[in-house]
PDB file of C-alpha atoms and ligand atoms in Angstrom:
ATOM      1  CA  MET Z  14     -43.683  13.383  25.068  1.00  0.00           C
ATOM      2  CA  GLU Z  15     -42.011  10.011  24.672  1.00  0.00           C
ATOM      3  CA  LYS Z  16     -38.472  10.260  26.050  1.00  0.00           C
ATOM      4  CA  LYS Z  17     -37.449   6.656  25.502  1.00  0.00           C
ATOM      5  CA  PRO Z  18     -36.043   7.129  21.970  1.00  0.00           C
ATOM      6  CA  ILE Z  19     -33.406   9.552  23.289  1.00  0.00           C
ATOM      7  CA  LEU Z  20     -32.350   7.089  25.971  1.00  0.00           C
ATOM      8  CA  VAL Z  21     -32.319   4.265  23.427  1.00  0.00           C
ATOM      9  CA  THR Z  22     -30.203   6.411  21.093  1.00  0.00           C
ATOM     10  CA  LEU Z  23     -27.737   7.158  23.889  1.00  0.00           C
ATOM     11  CA  VAL Z  24     -27.527   3.489  24.865  1.00  0.00           C
ATOM     12  CA  VAL Z  25     -27.016   2.454  21.236  1.00  0.00           C
ATOM     13  CA  PHE Z  26     -24.362   5.141  20.829  1.00  0.00           C
ATOM     14  CA  PHE Z  27     -22.601   4.004  24.014  1.00  0.00           C
ATOM     15  CA  VAL Z  28     -22.718   0.341  23.002  1.00  0.00           C
ATOM     16  CA  ALA Z  29     -21.555   1.144  19.466  1.00  0.00           C
ATOM     17  CA  THR Z  30     -18.665   3.226  20.761  1.00  0.00           C
ATOM     18  CA  THR Z  31     -17.712   0.552  23.267  1.00  0.00           C
ATOM     19  CA  VAL Z  32     -17.863  -2.143  20.576  1.00  0.00           C
ATOM     20  CA  SER Z  33     -15.712   0.009  18.310  1.00  0.00           C
ATOM     21  CA  ILE Z  34     -13.072   0.511  20.987  1.00  0.00           C
ATOM     22  CA  ALA Z  35     -13.229  -3.114  22.127  1.00  0.00           C
ATOM     23  CA  TYR Z  36     -12.790  -4.434  18.589  1.00  0.00           C
ATOM     24  CA  GLY Z  37      -9.818  -2.204  17.745  1.00  0.00           C
ATOM     25  CA  ILE Z  38      -8.405  -3.390  14.434  1.00  0.00           C
ATOM     26  CA  PRO Z  39     -10.982  -5.919  13.245  1.00  0.00           C
ATOM     27  CA  ASP Z  40      -9.632  -9.457  12.896  1.00  0.00           C
ATOM     28  CA  SER Z  41     -12.719 -11.429  11.887  1.00  0.00           C
ATOM     29  CA  PRO Z  42     -15.626 -10.838   9.471  1.00  0.00           C
ATOM     30  CA  GLU Z  43     -17.962 -10.245  12.443  1.00  0.00           C
ATOM     31  CA  ALA Z  44     -15.577  -7.734  14.041  1.00  0.00           C
ATOM     32  CA  LEU Z  45     -15.112  -5.931  10.712  1.00  0.00           C
ATOM     33  CA  GLU Z  46     -18.879  -5.776  10.163  1.00  0.00           C
ATOM     34  CA  LYS Z  47     -19.479  -4.320  13.638  1.00  0.00           C
ATOM     35  CA  TRP Z  48     -16.564  -1.935  13.332  1.00  0.00           C
ATOM     36  CA  LEU Z  49     -17.720  -0.617   9.953  1.00  0.00           C
ATOM     37  CA  GLU Z  50     -21.287  -0.273  11.227  1.00  0.00           C
ATOM     38  CA  THR Z  51     -20.005   1.980  13.992  1.00  0.00           C
ATOM     39  CA  GLN Z  52     -17.843   4.002  11.582  1.00  0.00           C
ATOM     40  CA  HIS Z  53     -20.195   4.308   8.617  1.00  0.00           C
ATOM     41  CA  PRO Z  54     -21.297   6.884   7.531  1.00  0.00           C
ATOM     42  CA  ALA Z  55     -18.782   8.716   9.715  1.00  0.00           C
ATOM     43  CA  LYS Z  56     -16.457  11.114   7.982  1.00  0.00           C
ATOM     44  CA  GLU Z  57     -13.417   9.390   6.567  1.00  0.00           C
ATOM     45  CA  LYS Z  58      -9.931  10.463   7.630  1.00  0.00           C
ATOM     46  CA  VAL Z  59      -7.335  11.770   5.240  1.00  0.00           C
ATOM     47  CA  THR Z  60      -3.917  10.293   5.990  1.00  0.00           C
ATOM     48  CA  ARG Z  61      -0.604  11.190   4.386  1.00  0.00           C
ATOM     49  CA  LEU Z  62       1.939   8.354   4.496  1.00  0.00           C
ATOM     50  CA  VAL Z  63       5.549   8.760   3.423  1.00  0.00           C
ATOM     51  CA  PHE Z  64       8.001   5.876   3.175  1.00  0.00           C
ATOM     52  CA  TYR Z  65      10.676   4.402   0.927  1.00  0.00           C
ATOM     53  CA  VAL Z  66      10.781   1.147  -1.043  1.00  0.00           C
ATOM     54  CA  ARG Z  67      14.123  -0.510  -1.771  1.00  0.00           C
ATOM     55  CA  ASP Z  68      14.422  -2.704  -4.846  1.00  0.00           C
ATOM     56  CA  VAL Z  69      17.525  -4.935  -4.948  1.00  0.00           C
ATOM     57  CA  ILE Z  70      18.339  -6.972  -8.051  1.00  0.00           C
ATOM     58  CA  SER Z  71      22.138  -7.291  -7.967  1.00  0.00           C
ATOM     59  CA  THR Z  72      22.814  -9.262  -4.769  1.00  0.00           C
ATOM     60  CA  PRO Z  73      22.637 -13.078  -4.312  1.00  0.00           C
ATOM     61  CA  THR Z  74      19.396 -12.473  -2.380  1.00  0.00           C
ATOM     62  CA  PRO Z  75      17.491 -10.145  -4.694  1.00  0.00           C
ATOM     63  CA  THR Z  76      14.146  -8.666  -3.608  1.00  0.00           C
ATOM     64  CA  ASN Z  77      13.044  -8.385  -7.237  1.00  0.00           C
ATOM     65  CA  VAL Z  78      13.258 -11.523  -9.411  1.00  0.00           C
ATOM     66  CA  ALA Z  79      12.282 -11.919 -13.050  1.00  0.00           C
ATOM     67  CA  VAL Z  80      10.036 -14.966 -13.366  1.00  0.00           C
ATOM     68  CA  ALA Z  81       8.912 -14.910 -17.013  1.00  0.00           C
ATOM     69  CA  ARG Z  82       9.486 -13.252 -20.340  1.00  0.00           C
ATOM     70  CA  ALA Z  83       8.390 -13.756 -23.928  1.00  0.00           C
ATOM     71  CA  ASN Z  84      10.876 -14.649 -26.627  1.00  0.00           C
ATOM     72  CA  SER Z  85      10.261 -11.241 -28.137  1.00  0.00           C
ATOM     73  CA  THR Z  86      11.144  -9.505 -24.830  1.00  0.00           C
ATOM     74  CA  ILE Z  87      14.852  -9.942 -25.668  1.00  0.00           C
ATOM     75  CA  GLY Z  88      14.496  -7.765 -28.754  1.00  0.00           C
ATOM     76  CA  SER Z  89      12.139  -5.235 -27.180  1.00  0.00           C
ATOM     77  CA  PRO Z  90      13.565  -1.761 -26.415  1.00  0.00           C
ATOM     78  CA  THR Z  91      11.064  -1.494 -23.535  1.00  0.00           C
ATOM     79  CA  ASN Z  92      11.534  -5.078 -22.211  1.00  0.00           C
ATOM     80  CA  PHE Z  93       7.875  -5.654 -23.064  1.00  0.00           C
ATOM     81  CA  GLY Z  94       6.646  -8.940 -21.605  1.00  0.00           C
ATOM     82  CA  LEU Z  95       9.012  -9.239 -18.657  1.00  0.00           C
ATOM     83  CA  VAL Z  96       7.275 -10.280 -15.434  1.00  0.00           C
ATOM     84  CA  ALA Z  97       8.895 -10.069 -11.997  1.00  0.00           C
ATOM     85  CA  VAL Z  98       7.920 -10.769  -8.410  1.00  0.00           C
ATOM     86  CA  ILE Z  99       8.959  -8.370  -5.650  1.00  0.00           C
ATOM     87  CA  ASP Z 100       9.310  -8.563  -1.882  1.00  0.00           C
ATOM     88  CA  ASP Z 101      10.927  -5.179  -1.267  1.00  0.00           C
ATOM     89  CA  PRO Z 102      11.655  -3.771   2.193  1.00  0.00           C
ATOM     90  CA  VAL Z 103       9.675  -0.644   3.074  1.00  0.00           C
ATOM     91  CA  THR Z 104      11.765   1.776   5.132  1.00  0.00           C
ATOM     92  CA  VAL Z 105      11.345   5.007   7.062  1.00  0.00           C
ATOM     93  CA  GLY Z 106      14.159   6.768   5.196  1.00  0.00           C
ATOM     94  CA  PRO Z 107      16.066   6.469   1.909  1.00  0.00           C
ATOM     95  CA  GLU Z 108      19.485   5.685   3.377  1.00  0.00           C
ATOM     96  CA  PRO Z 109      20.915   2.121   3.556  1.00  0.00           C
ATOM     97  CA  GLY Z 110      20.178   0.568   6.949  1.00  0.00           C
ATOM     98  CA  SER Z 111      17.081   2.706   7.507  1.00  0.00           C
ATOM     99  CA  LYS Z 112      14.495   1.095   9.801  1.00  0.00           C
ATOM    100  CA  ILE Z 113      12.252  -1.423   8.007  1.00  0.00           C
ATOM    101  CA  ILE Z 114       8.518  -0.932   8.675  1.00  0.00           C
ATOM    102  CA  GLY Z 115       7.014  -3.235   6.063  1.00  0.00           C
ATOM    103  CA  ARG Z 116       7.292  -5.233   2.867  1.00  0.00           C
ATOM    104  CA  ALA Z 117       6.004  -4.506  -0.643  1.00  0.00           C
ATOM    105  CA  GLU Z 118       4.971  -7.879  -2.065  1.00  0.00           C
ATOM    106  CA  GLY Z 119       3.558  -8.472  -5.511  1.00  0.00           C
ATOM    107  CA  ILE Z 120       3.935  -8.656  -9.256  1.00  0.00           C
ATOM    108  CA  ILE Z 121       5.256  -6.180 -11.796  1.00  0.00           C
ATOM    109  CA  ALA Z 122       5.134  -6.495 -15.578  1.00  0.00           C
ATOM    110  CA  LEU Z 123       6.760  -4.445 -18.308  1.00  0.00           C
ATOM    111  CA  ALA Z 124       3.531  -3.659 -20.087  1.00  0.00           C
ATOM    112  CA  SER Z 125       4.185  -0.951 -22.678  1.00  0.00           C
ATOM    113  CA  LEU Z 126       5.464  -1.367 -26.237  1.00  0.00           C
ATOM    114  CA  GLU Z 127       6.138   2.367 -26.476  1.00  0.00           C
ATOM    115  CA  GLU Z 128       8.014   3.280 -23.286  1.00  0.00           C
ATOM    116  CA  THR Z 129       9.554   1.684 -20.211  1.00  0.00           C
ATOM    117  CA  SER Z 130       6.444   1.353 -18.127  1.00  0.00           C
ATOM    118  CA  LEU Z 131       5.345  -1.095 -15.461  1.00  0.00           C
ATOM    119  CA  HIS Z 132       1.973  -2.441 -14.573  1.00  0.00           C
ATOM    120  CA  MET Z 133       2.202  -2.986 -10.815  1.00  0.00           C
ATOM    121  CA  THR Z 134      -0.047  -4.964  -8.522  1.00  0.00           C
ATOM    122  CA  PHE Z 135       1.277  -5.388  -5.015  1.00  0.00           C
ATOM    123  CA  THR Z 136       0.423  -5.166  -1.349  1.00  0.00           C
ATOM    124  CA  ILE Z 137       2.351  -3.455   1.405  1.00  0.00           C
ATOM    125  CA  VAL Z 138       2.121  -5.189   4.754  1.00  0.00           C
ATOM    126  CA  PHE Z 139       3.270  -3.057   7.673  1.00  0.00           C
ATOM    127  CA  THR Z 140       5.412  -4.981  10.171  1.00  0.00           C
ATOM    128  CA  ASP Z 141       6.125  -2.265  12.704  1.00  0.00           C
ATOM    129  CA  GLY Z 142       4.829   1.002  14.102  1.00  0.00           C
ATOM    130  CA  GLU Z 143       1.330   2.455  14.269  1.00  0.00           C
ATOM    131  CA  TYR Z 144      -0.010   0.373  11.348  1.00  0.00           C
ATOM    132  CA  ASN Z 145       1.657  -2.953  12.219  1.00  0.00           C
ATOM    133  CA  SER Z 146      -0.137  -5.886  10.466  1.00  0.00           C
ATOM    134  CA  SER Z 147      -2.383  -3.600   8.403  1.00  0.00           C
ATOM    135  CA  THR Z 148      -2.055  -3.753   4.611  1.00  0.00           C
ATOM    136  CA  LEU Z 149      -2.545  -1.467   1.631  1.00  0.00           C
ATOM    137  CA  SER Z 150      -3.037  -2.744  -1.924  1.00  0.00           C
ATOM    138  CA  PHE Z 151      -1.727  -0.846  -4.937  1.00  0.00           C
ATOM    139  CA  VAL Z 152      -2.503  -1.152  -8.637  1.00  0.00           C
ATOM    140  CA  GLY Z 153      -1.392   1.047 -11.485  1.00  0.00           C
ATOM    141  CA  ARG Z 154       0.780   2.161 -14.340  1.00  0.00           C
ATOM    142  CA  ASN Z 155       4.288   3.261 -13.442  1.00  0.00           C
ATOM    143  CA  ALA Z 156       6.118   4.933 -16.336  1.00  0.00           C
ATOM    144  CA  TYR Z 157       9.400   4.219 -14.672  1.00  0.00           C
ATOM    145  CA  LEU Z 158      11.561   6.846 -16.381  1.00  0.00           C
ATOM    146  CA  THR Z 159       9.297   9.833 -15.752  1.00  0.00           C
ATOM    147  CA  LYS Z 160      10.049  12.007 -12.737  1.00  0.00           C
ATOM    148  CA  LEU Z 161       6.812  11.596 -10.779  1.00  0.00           C
ATOM    149  CA  ARG Z 162       4.366   8.732 -11.255  1.00  0.00           C
ATOM    150  CA  GLN Z 163       0.983   8.105  -9.662  1.00  0.00           C
ATOM    151  CA  ILE Z 164      -0.600   4.750  -8.904  1.00  0.00           C
ATOM    152  CA  SER Z 165      -3.866   3.907  -7.184  1.00  0.00           C
ATOM    153  CA  ILE Z 166      -4.360   2.594  -3.690  1.00  0.00           C
ATOM    154  CA  VAL Z 167      -7.357   0.345  -4.182  1.00  0.00           C
ATOM    155  CA  GLY Z 168      -7.960  -1.014  -0.717  1.00  0.00           C
ATOM    156  CA  GLY Z 169      -6.557  -2.234   2.532  1.00  0.00           C
ATOM    157  CA  THR Z 170      -7.065  -4.270   5.661  1.00  0.00           C
ATOM    158  CA  GLY Z 171      -6.815  -3.657   9.403  1.00  0.00           C
ATOM    159  CA  ALA Z 172      -6.473   0.079  10.091  1.00  0.00           C
ATOM    160  CA  PHE Z 173      -6.890   0.584   6.342  1.00  0.00           C
ATOM    161  CA  ALA Z 174     -10.109  -1.407   5.839  1.00  0.00           C
ATOM    162  CA  LEU Z 175     -11.927   0.113   2.823  1.00  0.00           C
ATOM    163  CA  ALA Z 176      -9.097   2.599   2.207  1.00  0.00           C
ATOM    164  CA  ARG Z 177      -8.496   4.227  -1.163  1.00  0.00           C
ATOM    165  CA  GLY Z 178      -6.091   6.824  -2.428  1.00  0.00           C
ATOM    166  CA  VAL Z 179      -3.218   7.747  -4.660  1.00  0.00           C
ATOM    167  CA  THR Z 180       0.543   7.293  -4.272  1.00  0.00           C
ATOM    168  CA  PHE Z 181       3.105   9.593  -5.871  1.00  0.00           C
ATOM    169  CA  ILE Z 182       6.326   7.725  -6.662  1.00  0.00           C
ATOM    170  CA  ASP Z 183       9.707   9.130  -7.565  1.00  0.00           C
ATOM    171  CA  THR Z 184      13.078   7.456  -7.856  1.00  0.00           C
ATOM    172  CA  VAL Z 185      15.513   8.639  -5.179  1.00  0.00           C
ATOM    173  CA  ARG Z 186      18.423   6.779  -6.744  1.00  0.00           C
ATOM    174  CA  SER Z 187      19.116   3.881  -9.069  1.00  0.00           C
ATOM    175  CA  ASN Z 188      22.247   2.405 -10.577  1.00  0.00           C
ATOM    176  CA  SER Z 189      23.326   0.288 -13.521  1.00  0.00           C
ATOM    177  CA  SER Z 190      22.875  -2.934 -11.504  1.00  0.00           C
ATOM    178  CA  GLY Z 191      19.179  -2.135 -11.463  1.00  0.00           C
ATOM    179  CA  ASP Z 192      19.106  -1.475  -7.721  1.00  0.00           C
ATOM    180  CA  ALA Z 193      16.886   1.459  -6.778  1.00  0.00           C
ATOM    181  CA  VAL Z 194      15.250   3.331  -3.911  1.00  0.00           C
ATOM    182  CA  PHE Z 195      11.819   4.887  -4.402  1.00  0.00           C
ATOM    183  CA  HIS Z 196      10.031   7.589  -2.440  1.00  0.00           C
ATOM    184  CA  TYR Z 197       6.329   6.793  -1.911  1.00  0.00           C
ATOM    185  CA  ASP Z 198       4.157   9.721  -0.866  1.00  0.00           C
ATOM    186  CA  SER Z 199       0.575   8.558  -0.362  1.00  0.00           C
ATOM    187  CA  VAL Z 200      -2.664  10.365   0.362  1.00  0.00           C
ATOM    188  CA  LEU Z 201      -5.509   8.117   1.411  1.00  0.00           C
ATOM    189  CA  LEU Z 202      -9.037   8.122   2.689  1.00  0.00           C
ATOM    190  CA  HIS Z 203      -9.985   5.614   5.354  1.00  0.00           C
ATOM    191  CA  TYR Z 204     -12.026   5.270   8.515  1.00  0.00           C
TER     192      TYR Z 204
HETATM  193  C1  LIG A   1      11.043 -19.326 -27.925  1.00  0.00           C
HETATM  194  O1  LIG A   1      12.397 -19.624 -28.194  1.00  0.00           O
HETATM  195  C2  LIG A   1      12.729 -20.966 -27.955  1.00  0.00           C
HETATM  196  C3  LIG A   1      14.254 -21.134 -28.130  1.00  0.00           C
HETATM  197  O2  LIG A   1      14.719 -20.395 -29.235  1.00  0.00           O
HETATM  198  C4  LIG A   1      11.935 -21.867 -28.928  1.00  0.00           C
HETATM  199  O3  LIG A   1      12.252 -23.217 -28.695  1.00  0.00           O
HETATM  200  C5  LIG A   1      10.449 -21.630 -28.684  1.00  0.00           C
HETATM  201  O4  LIG A   1       9.691 -22.372 -29.637  1.00  0.00           O
HETATM  202  C6  LIG A   1      10.110 -20.162 -28.801  1.00  0.00           C
HETATM  203  N1  LIG A   1       8.741 -19.957 -28.389  1.00  0.00           N
HETATM  204  C7  LIG A   1       7.854 -19.239 -29.079  1.00  0.00           C
HETATM  205  C8  LIG A   1       6.491 -19.127 -28.506  1.00  0.00           C
HETATM  206  O5  LIG A   1       8.150 -18.699 -30.151  1.00  0.00           O
HETATM  207  C1  LIG A   2       3.712  -6.556  14.749  1.00  0.00           C
HETATM  208  O1  LIG A   2       2.629  -7.441  14.745  1.00  0.00           O
HETATM  209  C2  LIG A   2       3.036  -8.816  14.760  1.00  0.00           C
HETATM  210  C3  LIG A   2       1.805  -9.663  14.557  1.00  0.00           C
HETATM  211  O2  LIG A   2       0.767  -9.269  15.400  1.00  0.00           O
HETATM  212  C4  LIG A   2       3.778  -9.098  16.069  1.00  0.00           C
HETATM  213  O3  LIG A   2       4.205 -10.451  16.076  1.00  0.00           O
HETATM  214  C5  LIG A   2       4.971  -8.183  16.133  1.00  0.00           C
HETATM  215  O4  LIG A   2       5.641  -8.356  17.382  1.00  0.00           O
HETATM  216  C6  LIG A   2       4.574  -6.742  15.970  1.00  0.00           C
HETATM  217  N1  LIG A   2       5.769  -5.943  15.855  1.00  0.00           N
HETATM  218  C7  LIG A   2       5.961  -4.832  16.558  1.00  0.00           C
HETATM  219  C8  LIG A   2       7.262  -4.174  16.356  1.00  0.00           C
HETATM  220  O5  LIG A   2       5.123  -4.394  17.309  1.00  0.00           O
HETATM  221  C1  LIG A   3      24.221  -0.455  -6.950  1.00  0.00           C
HETATM  222  O1  LIG A   3      23.893  -0.209  -5.588  1.00  0.00           O
HETATM  223  C2  LIG A   3      24.038  -1.337  -4.735  1.00  0.00           C
HETATM  224  C3  LIG A   3      23.620  -0.911  -3.358  1.00  0.00           C
HETATM  225  O2  LIG A   3      22.290  -0.517  -3.352  1.00  0.00           O
HETATM  226  C4  LIG A   3      25.461  -1.850  -4.761  1.00  0.00           C
HETATM  227  O3  LIG A   3      25.538  -3.023  -3.961  1.00  0.00           O
HETATM  228  C5  LIG A   3      25.868  -2.162  -6.198  1.00  0.00           C
HETATM  229  O4  LIG A   3      27.211  -2.531  -6.219  1.00  0.00           O
HETATM  230  C6  LIG A   3      25.653  -0.925  -7.041  1.00  0.00           C
HETATM  231  N1  LIG A   3      26.009  -1.242  -8.425  1.00  0.00           N
HETATM  232  C7  LIG A   3      26.713  -0.398  -9.178  1.00  0.00           C
HETATM  233  C8  LIG A   3      27.007  -0.868 -10.559  1.00  0.00           C
HETATM  234  O5  LIG A   3      27.063   0.699  -8.767  1.00  0.00           O
END
């Protein structure tokens, strides 16, 4: 019997594991390629992430600014055509002053003629904690006035390389100034 293949397998496994540990969160195309090779086709993890996103319009330093609208937006009951850019703090809890762990940066557009509904495309970059510097990208339809909305998580970087999932969003509070706090409850698959 030829025993070499078993030894080779063990050596390859050891090297692959070592490479995986050594590379940690991949920070170059080569590191990502090696890291994914060691993970794939390993079983993906299911991670539940809960955080809050704070949208401030009313202060002199808003985190949500309208950047464009059509002439017809003014007369639209659903603000159809309004486009805004956000850089909202992501916090651990819903209360003012809660610890900031990231930013939600991207574009939102009022995209329904029939109801108040957003098309959202944005990325959350984590700036603290276990996922510091990793990102998650979100795309979807957010019918703002319904109780619970769902949007897609379409990818990520760092600890979330090749991630995908779904986020459930509900409004914790909002006021007539347009300021609001949202609860994001995400379930995602990633390596
Ligand atoms: C929008 O309104 C402005 C001011 O009333 C007008 O000058 C402009 O031509 C309008 N644009 C379109 C595309 O209708
Ligand atoms: C998060 O990562 C950035 C970039 O690597 C680093 O500068 C920062 O100190 C980290 N923050 C924490 C709280 O670890
Ligand atoms: C809305 O809430 C913000 C704090 O998030 C506050 O600064 C603002 O005054 C409030 N506006 C109204 C009309 O209550």
